[in-house]
Structure formats: structure tokens, C-alpha cells
Short mmCIF file of C-alpha atoms in Angstrom, two decimals:
data_model
loop_
_atom_site.label_atom_id
_atom_site.label_comp_id
_atom_site.label_asym_id
_atom_site.label_seq_id
_atom_site.Cartn_x
_atom_site.Cartn_y
_atom_site.Cartn_z
CA MET E 1 -64.02 48.93 -170.30
CA GLN E 2 -60.59 46.07 -170.35
CA LYS E 3 -62.05 42.65 -168.34
CA GLY E 4 -59.75 41.38 -165.52
CA LEU E 5 -56.75 43.01 -164.16
CA LYS E 6 -54.91 46.11 -165.24
CA LEU E 7 -51.27 45.98 -164.77
CA THR E 8 -51.92 48.62 -161.56
CA ASP E 9 -53.56 46.41 -160.47
CA ILE E 10 -51.43 44.07 -160.79
CA LEU E 11 -48.17 46.17 -159.79
CA VAL E 12 -50.22 47.43 -156.27
CA THR E 13 -51.53 44.04 -155.69
CA ILE E 14 -47.39 42.53 -155.60
CA VAL E 15 -46.12 44.86 -154.19
CA ILE E 16 -48.27 45.13 -150.84
CA SER E 17 -47.82 40.99 -150.78
CA ILE E 18 -43.72 41.28 -151.14
CA ALA E 19 -44.65 44.32 -148.43
CA PHE E 20 -46.28 41.15 -146.18
CA GLY E 21 -43.24 38.93 -147.11
CA ILE E 22 -41.17 41.15 -145.65
CA LEU E 23 -43.30 41.29 -142.65
CA TYR E 24 -43.32 37.03 -143.06
CA LYS E 25 -39.49 36.65 -143.06
CA ILE E 26 -39.18 38.90 -140.17
CA TRP E 27 -42.55 36.86 -138.60
CA GLY E 28 -40.94 33.54 -138.78
CA PRO E 29 -38.58 33.45 -137.07
CA LEU E 30 -40.18 34.49 -134.03
CA TYR E 31 -42.88 31.63 -134.69
CA TYR E 32 -40.23 29.30 -134.14
CA ALA E 33 -39.35 30.50 -130.99
CA VAL E 34 -42.96 29.91 -129.97
CA LYS E 35 -43.58 27.55 -130.87
CA PRO E 36 -41.42 24.76 -129.49
CA PHE E 37 -43.27 24.65 -126.45
CA GLY E 38 -45.65 22.51 -127.98
CA LEU E 39 -48.35 23.44 -127.14
CA HIS E 40 -49.16 25.31 -130.63
CA ILE E 41 -49.69 29.32 -128.55
CA ASP E 42 -47.04 29.53 -131.86
CA GLN E 43 -50.45 28.82 -133.54
CA LEU E 44 -52.30 31.90 -132.35
CA ILE E 45 -50.32 34.37 -134.70
CA TYR E 46 -50.29 31.78 -137.77
CA GLY E 47 -53.47 33.64 -139.12
CA MET E 48 -51.05 36.60 -139.69
CA TRP E 49 -49.51 34.88 -142.84
CA PHE E 50 -53.87 34.76 -144.65
CA MET E 51 -53.07 38.01 -144.37
CA ALA E 52 -51.86 39.67 -147.56
CA ALA E 53 -54.70 37.99 -149.64
CA THR E 54 -57.71 39.82 -147.53
CA VAL E 55 -55.63 43.63 -147.76
CA ALA E 56 -54.84 43.37 -151.40
CA PHE E 57 -58.49 42.44 -151.56
CA LEU E 58 -60.05 44.96 -149.37
CA ILE E 59 -58.05 48.11 -151.03
CA ILE E 60 -58.77 46.38 -154.90
CA ARG E 61 -61.72 45.11 -154.93
CA LYS E 62 -61.59 42.43 -157.97
CA PRO E 63 -61.40 39.22 -159.73
CA GLY E 64 -58.22 36.71 -159.20
CA VAL E 65 -56.42 39.00 -156.59
CA ALA E 66 -56.51 36.90 -153.11
CA LEU E 67 -54.52 34.96 -154.74
CA LEU E 68 -52.17 36.35 -156.72
CA ALA E 69 -51.02 38.52 -153.17
CA GLU E 70 -50.88 34.94 -151.82
CA ILE E 71 -49.20 33.78 -154.21
CA ALA E 72 -46.93 36.70 -154.65
CA ALA E 73 -46.31 36.89 -151.02
CA SER E 74 -45.31 33.20 -150.97
CA SER E 75 -43.36 33.99 -153.87
CA GLY E 76 -41.33 37.14 -151.85
CA GLU E 77 -40.46 35.88 -148.59
CA PHE E 78 -39.51 32.47 -151.02
CA LEU E 79 -36.64 34.18 -152.88
CA MET E 80 -35.81 36.14 -149.92
CA GLY E 81 -34.48 32.86 -148.31
CA SER E 82 -37.77 31.43 -145.57
CA GLU E 83 -36.96 29.00 -143.57
CA PHE E 84 -39.52 27.27 -144.28
CA GLY E 85 -38.08 26.68 -147.67
CA LEU E 86 -40.00 24.85 -150.97
CA GLU E 87 -43.23 24.56 -148.87
CA VAL E 88 -44.00 27.93 -148.61
CA LEU E 89 -45.00 28.67 -152.29
CA LEU E 90 -46.94 25.81 -151.96
CA TYR E 91 -48.83 26.56 -148.44
CA GLY E 92 -49.22 30.66 -150.11
CA LEU E 93 -50.78 29.15 -154.02
CA ILE E 94 -53.25 26.38 -151.80
CA GLN E 95 -54.16 29.55 -149.02
CA GLY E 96 -55.11 31.85 -151.57
CA LEU E 97 -57.41 29.95 -153.81
CA PHE E 98 -59.23 28.72 -150.54
CA ALA E 99 -59.39 32.34 -149.93
CA GLU E 100 -60.27 33.26 -153.44
CA PHE E 101 -62.58 30.69 -153.91
CA ILE E 102 -65.19 32.63 -150.22
CA LEU E 103 -65.02 36.06 -152.27
CA PHE E 104 -65.90 34.58 -155.32
CA ALA E 105 -69.64 33.03 -153.65
CA PHE E 106 -69.93 35.78 -152.47
CA ARG E 107 -69.83 37.79 -155.76
CA TYR E 108 -66.89 40.21 -155.01
CA LYS E 109 -69.12 42.30 -153.89
CA ARG E 110 -69.04 42.27 -149.69
CA PHE E 111 -65.82 44.06 -147.75
CA ASP E 112 -67.84 43.48 -145.01
CA LEU E 113 -65.62 41.81 -141.93
CA PHE E 114 -67.87 38.82 -141.95
CA VAL E 115 -67.17 37.23 -145.36
CA ILE E 116 -63.47 39.36 -144.57
CA SER E 117 -63.62 36.51 -141.76
CA LEU E 118 -64.63 33.48 -143.55
CA ALA E 119 -62.41 33.81 -146.55
CA ALA E 120 -59.89 33.85 -142.96
CA LEU E 121 -61.45 30.92 -141.20
CA SER E 122 -60.83 28.81 -145.74
CA SER E 123 -57.66 29.65 -146.20
CA CYS E 124 -56.80 28.75 -142.59
CA THR E 125 -59.15 25.41 -143.62
CA GLY E 126 -56.49 24.98 -146.54
CA SER E 127 -53.70 25.61 -144.16
CA LEU E 128 -54.49 22.10 -142.69
CA ILE E 129 -55.34 20.01 -145.32
CA MET E 130 -51.52 20.58 -146.45
CA ASP E 131 -50.29 20.37 -142.90
CA PHE E 132 -52.40 17.10 -143.23
CA TYR E 133 -50.10 16.13 -145.56
CA LYS E 134 -47.27 17.45 -145.08
CA GLY E 135 -46.83 17.49 -140.98
CA TYR E 136 -48.96 14.57 -140.43
CA ILE E 137 -51.19 16.73 -138.05
CA GLY E 138 -53.77 14.33 -137.64
CA ASP E 139 -51.36 11.45 -136.27
CA LEU E 140 -51.59 14.06 -132.98
CA SER E 141 -53.30 12.90 -129.94
CA THR E 142 -57.10 14.68 -130.48
CA TRP E 143 -56.64 17.23 -127.58
CA ASN E 144 -53.23 18.71 -128.48
CA LEU E 145 -54.36 18.59 -132.27
CA THR E 146 -58.69 20.21 -131.05
CA LEU E 147 -55.64 22.62 -130.00
CA LEU E 148 -54.13 23.24 -132.72
CA ILE E 149 -56.91 23.82 -134.67
CA VAL E 150 -58.74 26.07 -132.68
CA PHE E 151 -55.74 28.36 -131.84
CA ARG E 152 -55.42 28.80 -135.48
CA MET E 153 -58.34 29.80 -136.26
CA ILE E 154 -58.70 32.40 -133.77
CA GLY E 155 -55.71 33.73 -135.19
CA SER E 156 -57.10 33.89 -138.60
CA ILE E 157 -59.56 35.30 -137.40
CA LEU E 158 -58.00 38.28 -135.48
CA PHE E 159 -55.04 38.28 -138.44
CA THR E 160 -56.87 37.70 -141.77
CA GLY E 161 -60.00 39.33 -140.25
CA PHE E 162 -60.22 42.03 -137.40
CA PHE E 163 -57.23 43.44 -138.63
CA ALA E 164 -57.19 42.99 -141.90
CA VAL E 165 -60.84 44.84 -141.42
CA SER E 166 -58.66 47.95 -139.91
CA ILE E 167 -56.29 48.07 -142.03
CA ALA E 168 -58.53 48.65 -144.76
CA LYS E 169 -59.72 51.30 -142.92
CA ALA E 170 -56.89 53.12 -142.18
CA LEU E 171 -55.77 53.39 -145.43
CA GLU E 172 -58.70 54.47 -146.88
CA ALA E 173 -59.16 57.39 -144.63
CA THR E 174 -55.19 57.78 -146.27
CA GLY E 175 -56.99 58.27 -149.54
CA VAL E 176 -54.96 55.80 -151.45
CA THR E 177 -57.48 53.44 -152.19
CA ASN E 178 -59.13 55.86 -154.05
CA LEU E 179 -55.77 55.48 -156.79
CA VAL E 180 -56.67 51.95 -157.29
CA ARG E 181 -60.00 51.14 -157.38
CA SER E 182 -62.67 51.85 -160.44
CA SER E 183 -64.56 54.30 -160.55
CA SER E 184 -67.97 53.69 -158.55
CA LYS E 185 -70.80 54.10 -159.87
CA LYS E 186 -71.34 57.24 -157.58
CA ASP E 187 -68.45 59.54 -159.69
CA HIS E 188 -69.77 58.42 -163.21
CA GLU E 189 -72.80 59.75 -161.58
CA ALA E 190 -71.56 63.16 -160.55
CA LEU E 191 -69.46 63.77 -163.90
CA ASP E 192 -73.15 63.64 -165.02
CA GLN E 193 -74.11 66.55 -163.67
CA MET D 1 -31.13 35.91 -151.80
CA ASN D 2 -28.35 37.06 -153.64
CA SER D 3 -27.17 39.69 -151.71
CA LEU D 4 -27.15 38.61 -148.38
CA PHE D 5 -23.42 37.17 -149.62
CA SER D 6 -21.85 37.01 -152.76
CA GLY D 7 -20.56 33.37 -153.26
CA LYS D 8 -18.95 31.47 -156.53
CA TYR D 9 -20.27 30.94 -159.35
CA THR D 10 -20.37 27.62 -159.51
CA TRP D 11 -22.48 25.24 -162.38
CA LEU D 12 -25.97 25.31 -160.15
CA HIS D 13 -25.87 29.27 -161.09
CA SER D 14 -25.79 28.72 -164.22
CA ILE D 15 -28.97 26.16 -164.93
CA ASN D 16 -32.38 27.24 -166.02
CA PRO D 17 -34.48 28.95 -163.44
CA SER D 18 -37.63 27.52 -164.85
CA LEU D 19 -35.92 23.75 -164.94
CA LYS D 20 -35.13 24.35 -161.59
CA LEU D 21 -38.01 25.07 -160.02
CA LEU D 22 -39.76 22.01 -162.11
CA THR D 23 -37.73 20.12 -160.36
CA LEU D 24 -37.53 21.26 -156.74
CA LEU D 25 -41.12 21.63 -156.20
CA SER D 26 -41.54 17.99 -158.04
CA LEU D 27 -38.86 16.99 -155.11
CA PHE D 28 -41.63 18.99 -152.57
CA VAL D 29 -44.03 16.27 -154.07
CA LEU D 30 -41.93 13.20 -153.86
CA ALA D 31 -40.80 14.75 -150.01
CA ILE D 32 -44.52 15.11 -148.62
CA ASN D 33 -44.71 11.34 -150.63
CA ILE D 34 -42.06 9.44 -148.43
CA HIS D 35 -43.55 7.76 -144.95
CA TYR D 36 -40.23 5.52 -144.88
CA LEU D 37 -37.26 7.27 -141.60
CA SER D 38 -34.33 5.12 -143.75
CA PHE D 39 -35.56 6.86 -147.38
CA MET D 40 -35.82 10.14 -146.34
CA VAL D 41 -33.10 10.48 -144.24
CA GLY D 42 -30.96 9.79 -147.82
CA PHE D 43 -33.00 12.22 -149.79
CA SER D 44 -32.53 15.50 -146.59
CA CYS D 45 -28.75 13.10 -147.64
CA VAL D 46 -28.89 13.89 -151.15
CA ILE D 47 -29.90 17.19 -150.29
CA LEU D 48 -28.12 18.25 -147.75
CA THR D 49 -24.45 17.11 -150.60
CA LEU D 50 -25.74 19.51 -153.50
CA PHE D 51 -26.30 22.46 -150.30
CA ILE D 52 -22.53 22.50 -149.30
CA PHE D 53 -21.52 21.14 -152.06
CA GLY D 54 -23.04 23.03 -154.51
CA THR D 55 -23.83 26.53 -154.07
CA GLY D 56 -20.57 27.97 -154.44
CA TYR D 57 -20.44 28.97 -150.80
CA SER D 58 -17.52 29.11 -147.97
CA TYR D 59 -18.51 27.00 -145.01
CA LYS D 60 -18.42 29.60 -142.30
CA GLN D 61 -21.68 30.97 -144.86
CA LEU D 62 -23.44 27.90 -144.67
CA LEU D 63 -23.14 26.73 -141.49
CA LEU D 64 -24.79 30.46 -140.66
CA LEU D 65 -27.31 30.01 -143.28
CA SER D 66 -27.64 26.90 -141.71
CA LEU D 67 -28.47 27.90 -138.01
CA PRO D 68 -32.14 28.50 -138.33
CA PHE D 69 -31.81 24.55 -139.63
CA LEU D 70 -31.79 23.68 -135.74
CA PHE D 71 -35.21 25.49 -134.25
CA VAL D 72 -37.01 23.71 -137.65
CA PHE D 73 -36.28 20.80 -136.98
CA LEU D 74 -36.79 20.89 -133.34
CA SER D 75 -40.14 22.32 -133.04
CA THR D 76 -41.20 20.78 -136.82
CA SER D 77 -40.33 17.03 -134.91
CA SER D 78 -41.02 18.16 -131.18
CA SER D 79 -45.03 18.86 -131.03
CA MET D 80 -45.46 16.43 -132.28
CA ILE D 81 -42.75 13.92 -130.55
CA LEU D 82 -44.15 14.76 -127.27
CA PHE D 83 -48.36 14.58 -128.51
CA GLY D 84 -48.50 12.12 -130.92
CA LYS D 85 -50.50 8.90 -131.15
CA GLY D 86 -48.79 5.50 -130.70
CA GLU D 87 -48.92 2.02 -128.65
CA THR D 88 -46.17 1.14 -127.56
CA ILE D 89 -45.91 3.85 -124.74
CA LEU D 90 -41.20 5.84 -123.63
CA PHE D 91 -42.41 8.22 -121.49
CA LYS D 92 -45.91 9.16 -120.35
CA TRP D 93 -46.01 12.38 -116.92
CA ALA D 94 -49.17 14.19 -117.95
CA TYR D 95 -50.04 14.95 -121.20
CA VAL D 96 -46.81 14.52 -122.27
CA GLN D 97 -46.72 11.01 -124.19
CA ILE D 98 -44.03 9.67 -125.41
CA SER D 99 -43.93 6.52 -127.65
CA GLU D 100 -41.52 5.33 -130.12
CA GLU D 101 -43.94 5.27 -133.04
CA SER D 102 -44.29 10.09 -132.38
CA LEU D 103 -40.55 9.62 -131.25
CA ILE D 104 -39.98 8.23 -135.32
CA ARG D 105 -42.69 10.57 -136.63
CA GLY D 106 -41.25 13.12 -134.52
CA ILE D 107 -37.87 13.07 -136.15
CA HIS D 108 -39.31 11.92 -140.10
CA LEU D 109 -41.01 15.42 -139.88
CA GLY D 110 -38.08 16.82 -139.23
CA PHE D 111 -36.07 15.34 -141.21
CA ARG D 112 -38.55 16.62 -144.64
CA ALA D 113 -38.93 20.36 -142.76
CA LEU D 114 -34.66 20.01 -143.18
CA SER D 115 -34.80 19.30 -146.57
CA PHE D 116 -37.22 21.36 -147.63
CA ALA D 117 -35.99 25.09 -145.98
CA MET D 118 -32.40 22.88 -146.96
CA LEU D 119 -33.57 23.23 -151.68
CA GLY D 120 -35.24 26.59 -150.88
CA LEU D 121 -32.12 27.91 -149.75
CA ILE D 122 -30.35 25.98 -152.62
CA PHE D 123 -32.70 27.80 -155.22
CA ALA D 124 -32.60 31.05 -153.07
CA LEU D 125 -28.72 30.98 -152.60
CA THR D 126 -28.35 30.80 -156.24
CA THR D 127 -30.54 32.05 -158.73
CA LYS D 128 -31.42 35.53 -159.73
CA PRO D 129 -34.56 36.71 -159.22
CA VAL D 130 -34.20 38.50 -162.50
CA MET D 131 -33.38 35.53 -163.65
CA LEU D 132 -35.92 33.56 -162.42
CA PHE D 133 -38.49 35.99 -164.33
CA TYR D 134 -37.05 35.87 -167.34
CA SER D 135 -37.17 32.69 -167.70
CA LEU D 136 -40.64 32.19 -166.45
CA MET D 137 -41.95 34.33 -168.96
CA GLN D 138 -39.85 32.22 -171.89
CA GLN D 139 -40.04 28.84 -170.87
CA LEU D 140 -43.18 29.14 -169.05
CA LYS D 141 -45.56 32.07 -171.13
CA LEU D 142 -45.82 34.00 -168.12
CA PRO D 143 -47.48 36.90 -169.51
CA PRO D 144 -44.85 39.83 -169.16
CA LYS D 145 -47.84 42.07 -167.33
CA PHE D 146 -47.04 39.42 -163.55
CA ALA D 147 -43.40 38.58 -164.39
CA TYR D 148 -42.42 43.08 -165.29
CA SER D 149 -44.84 44.07 -162.10
CA PHE D 150 -42.99 41.32 -159.62
CA MET D 151 -39.66 42.08 -161.09
CA ALA D 152 -40.40 46.30 -159.74
CA ALA D 153 -41.86 44.99 -156.52
CA ILE D 154 -37.96 42.53 -155.60
CA ARG D 155 -36.36 45.78 -156.97
CA LEU D 156 -38.54 48.49 -154.05
CA ILE D 157 -38.04 45.22 -150.88
CA PRO D 158 -34.72 47.63 -150.56
CA ILE D 159 -36.39 51.17 -150.33
CA MET D 160 -39.61 49.40 -148.57
CA ILE D 161 -36.32 48.40 -145.84
CA GLU D 162 -35.64 51.19 -145.29
CA GLU D 163 -39.01 53.95 -144.94
CA TYR D 164 -38.91 50.88 -142.81
CA GLN D 165 -36.51 52.09 -141.03
CA ILE D 166 -37.75 55.86 -141.43
CA ILE D 167 -40.25 55.37 -139.47
CA MET D 168 -39.67 53.75 -136.95
CA ASN D 169 -36.64 56.42 -136.10
CA ALA D 170 -39.68 58.70 -136.67
CA GLN D 171 -42.07 57.68 -134.79
CA ARG D 172 -38.99 56.71 -131.26
CA VAL D 173 -37.86 60.90 -132.01
CA ARG D 174 -41.86 61.79 -131.57
CA GLY D 175 -42.33 59.35 -128.00
CA ILE D 176 -44.09 56.62 -128.83
CA GLU D 177 -44.14 54.16 -127.01
CA GLN D 178 -42.73 51.18 -127.70
CA LYS D 179 -44.39 48.97 -125.76
CA ASN D 180 -47.40 49.20 -126.33
CA HIS D 181 -50.58 47.51 -128.04
CA PHE D 182 -49.38 44.55 -130.33
CA LEU D 183 -51.69 45.39 -132.69
CA LYS D 184 -51.69 48.69 -132.22
CA ARG D 185 -48.10 48.90 -132.89
CA MET D 186 -48.18 47.15 -136.33
CA GLN D 187 -50.75 48.92 -137.40
CA ARG D 188 -49.22 52.18 -137.09
CA LEU D 189 -46.26 50.63 -138.45
CA ALA D 190 -48.46 48.58 -141.44
CA ILE D 191 -50.06 52.18 -142.66
CA PRO D 192 -47.48 54.65 -143.58
CA LEU D 193 -45.50 51.24 -145.25
CA LEU D 194 -48.86 50.27 -147.40
CA SER D 195 -49.99 53.11 -148.47
CA GLN D 196 -46.51 54.63 -148.92
CA SER D 197 -45.66 51.04 -151.64
CA ILE D 198 -49.07 52.06 -152.87
CA ARG D 199 -48.73 55.05 -153.84
CA ARG D 200 -44.90 53.75 -154.84
CA ALA D 201 -46.78 51.06 -156.88
CA TYR D 202 -48.73 53.16 -159.03
CA ARG D 203 -46.49 55.70 -160.07
CA ILE D 204 -44.70 52.73 -161.82
CA ALA D 205 -47.34 51.56 -163.42
CA VAL D 206 -48.33 54.79 -164.55
CA SER D 207 -45.38 55.32 -165.79
CA MET D 208 -44.82 51.88 -167.73
CA GLU D 209 -47.89 52.52 -169.48
CA ALA D 210 -46.46 55.54 -170.38
CA LYS D 211 -43.81 53.42 -172.13
CA ARG D 212 -46.36 51.62 -174.33
CA PHE D 213 -45.52 49.04 -172.45
CA GLN D 214 -47.95 46.63 -173.77
CA SER D 215 -48.44 42.98 -172.61
CA ASN D 216 -50.37 40.92 -175.45
CA ARG D 217 -48.15 42.09 -178.04
CA LYS D 218 -45.09 39.65 -179.23
CA ARG D 219 -41.74 41.10 -177.34
CA THR D 220 -38.24 40.31 -177.92
CA TYR D 221 -36.07 40.18 -174.05
CA TYR D 222 -32.77 41.68 -173.37
CA TYR D 223 -31.13 38.22 -171.23
CA GLU D 224 -32.24 35.37 -174.27
CA VAL D 225 -32.34 32.36 -170.62
CA GLY D 226 -31.89 29.07 -172.33
CA PHE D 227 -30.88 24.97 -171.31
CA SER D 228 -27.56 23.78 -170.75
CA ARG D 229 -25.57 20.75 -170.43
CA ASN D 230 -26.13 21.48 -166.57
CA ASP D 231 -29.69 21.10 -166.79
CA LEU D 232 -28.94 17.43 -167.74
CA LEU D 233 -26.67 16.60 -164.62
CA PHE D 234 -28.95 18.73 -162.58
CA LEU D 235 -31.13 15.86 -162.85
CA CYS D 236 -29.68 13.41 -163.68
CA TYR D 237 -27.96 14.17 -159.99
CA PHE D 238 -31.86 13.81 -157.94
CA LEU D 239 -32.23 11.20 -160.36
CA VAL D 240 -29.76 8.59 -159.86
CA LEU D 241 -28.75 9.74 -155.98
CA LEU D 242 -32.29 9.38 -155.30
CA GLY D 243 -32.84 5.80 -156.37
CA LEU D 244 -29.04 4.39 -155.37
CA ALA D 245 -30.62 6.32 -151.96
CA TYR D 246 -34.68 4.16 -152.88
CA LEU D 247 -32.65 0.80 -153.02
CA LEU D 248 -30.92 1.04 -150.45
CA SER D 249 -32.83 2.66 -147.66
CA THR D 250 -35.28 -0.36 -148.75
CA HIS D 251 -32.56 -4.02 -149.27
CA TYR D 252 -30.50 -2.65 -145.73
CA PRO D 253 -32.95 -0.19 -144.27
CA PHE D 254 -29.58 1.23 -141.26
CA LEU D 255 -33.88 2.53 -139.72
CA PRO D 256 -36.76 1.15 -138.45
CA ASN D 257 -38.56 0.18 -141.53
CA THR D 258 -42.02 1.30 -141.03
CA ASP D 259 -44.71 2.87 -142.22
CA VAL D 260 -44.23 7.14 -139.62
CA ARG D 261 -47.75 6.74 -140.51
CA TYR D 262 -50.57 5.59 -137.01
CA LEU D 263 -52.28 3.53 -139.68
CA SER D 264 -54.82 2.46 -136.33
CA ASP D 265 -58.04 1.30 -139.27
CA LEU D 266 -55.14 -1.06 -140.71
CA ARG D 267 -53.74 -2.61 -137.59
CA ASP D 268 -55.24 -5.67 -135.71
#
């Protein structure tokens, strides 16, 4: 057995992420269109940006996929000329790392909504840390900051948790996930008979 | 991406992509450590100059590309200006509270977002993705299986966009309501798009391996990416002009010269 990610895993992860990258690029202007109200309605859709990591992990189910997916999605967005420019690369890296950390804590063995939502919240925390440095969000008045954090967390659980799990379930129903997942114990037992 | 418009080939195109990426990333780190508005404005001007004169695109194209910048600037600064902390109150209405500090901080953030956006576009407009990944393999030792996967995926972008339109049309022909529940609609688009992409990626990977693609052996490259005198020029441009901007802004600050952060602990 070869350890680590195979070419197939990497290629599939990156292609999924680039697809999300396109989505992010379409998403960006919408995000900016609702942002200037200042009441952080935009934060409800912020969770979209962490989705590549959990969707790719749910499909391939291997260590390192979440991080790679988030990096690939952000570089895809970056190379297409994102309005956010350079910062997407570092945000992607941090968000991917934070999601990966939660998945690692559960030893890449659990794929349920609870763990995926935890990974979503972790990515969310990563992005907030970046915002404290880059966006001085700590200098917002307290009620406004609370609103921002709560909205962003709700959004992450909604998109990166619920929506990602439902996408993965639907993809399993189509059968494509069998192409990329490593053979399970059940398959080996079936061969033995 | 470069296919967006075609511009002239300029000296910025000839810079080693890895070096360009690392330089821009260090500028990012530098920018988030700038806390004085005058220097931030100077920093943005240095980048703006390169953006206008260096990228080789016509002013019309650049103007079109810069339109989203206005949004970026307004949206980044507005919530800080309206809801930021501060003591010298200029305007107050219900929850909105504009103070001198929050105004300066908001403008600072706007300039910061603007310079990141320009840095990103400078890179995206003057770098061919293929050359970037060849350079990453050669200069930064990125494993080929990652680099080639990226290049294959980037090639698939136009196909994916085409497929997106086909799916939209197919659903419209079958009379699927567009004003349906938002998540439902997203899912109906995402599932066919993703499943097709996974199948295609899988086929590409299988055929690459069938043709004996290996990551661990020493490779030869079709494109050799090296360094030139322009790389030095690029580094010097930033070193000299940013140094100049720093000196000017500290000695002759033309804008309020205070730290934009809210340092309540340090006051009293």
C-alpha cells in the first residue's frame, strides 16, 4: 500500500477545488454588494469560502485533502484575478490548516455532520484570527463585533457543515465517490468469498 | 487570468514567477504591519504606479478592471468607519458612531484592501499559470504531481464554465423554476458539475499514470524557467520606492500621524 496521497487523489481534490474557486469568483461581487450595509449580513455567506475543504475531504476521506483543497481553491481564485487579491492565498492556507487540525483530532475516521461542523467552526476561527491582524476587527464596537462573529459562525455551519454534508451525500448517491475512495474493508471481504 | 484581455508583453511578464510570488507575499506581510496612514497611502501609491505603468494593459482595460476596487474600498472601510471604536466623536446617530479614530482606521483599511487587490491583479495579469507551476517545480521544488495536477485543473476551467451553462440551459428547458429555494438551486447545479469534474479528473489521472507519469524520478522540463536582470530591477523597485515612501511619510506626514489601532491600554 502506498502511503499518502496518490496522483488520483491530488488531481480530483484540485479539480473539485478549482470548481469551487470559480464559484468563489462568482460569489465575490455578491459578497461585496451586500457588505456596505455595515451590519454584516455578508458574513452569513462567508462560510461558503471554507466549503472546498470539507467537501473534498468528504469525497476522498484522506489526510491532507482538506488543506490541499483550500489552498487549491484559493489559488484558483487568485489566478483568475480575485478582487480580494493576494490575501486569499494566506486566508486559504490558514483556513485549510484549521479545518485539517480538527479532522486530524478525530484521526480522519469520522465523516458525520458534527465533526464536519467542528471543522467549519475551526476554519471560521482561523479566518477571524487573520481578520484581527489584517482588518482590525477587534477595534469594532463590541455589539458590532459580536454580530460579525455570530453571523460568520452561523454561515460556516450552514454552508461548510450542512450544505457540504448534503452535497457529499448526493454525490455518493451518484456513485462517483466510489472512483476515488480507497477500497474499504467490505470490498476486501467481498473478494475473499 | 491573462485570457481576459490581451496586453503587451512587459518586463513584469519576464520576472521569475516564484520570485514574483514570494516578493508579493512579503509585501503582504509588510502591509499588515503598517499602522500609520501616511505610509499606507505611500505604499498604495508605489503599487498603483506599477499597476498602471507596468502591466502593459491599456488605460481603458485597467479602468475596467479597477471598477471592483471601488466596491472593495467602500465596503472594507464603511463598517469600520460607522461602527469602530474611538473617542473623538464626530457624528452619532442611533448605533452609528463615527469618530476621528474610526474614520482614519477605516480609510487605512480601505487603502490596505486596495493595495492587496492591486498586488493580486498585477500578479494575475502578468503571469502565465503554466509558467508559475514550472517555476515552482524548478525553483521551489514543488513535487511534480501537485504541479501537473494544478495545470490540468486550470485547463479544465473553460470546460467547467461551458458545462455550467449547459446544465443551466438543460434545467431551463425542462422547466425547473429558477426562483426556488436558494440552497436547493445551488445543489441542483453543484451535483452535476462536481460529479462530472470528478469523473474527468479521475480519467486524466488514470491516463497520466498509464503513460508512466512519475513524481519521484528526476525530470526534464519542456520550459526552463530562470532568472534575469529584470528580477533584480523588480526587487529594487520595491526596496527603493518603499524605502523612500517610508522616509517621506515619517519625516513629512501629510496625514494624521497616529497609530490607527485602538490602543486603549496604552492611553491614560
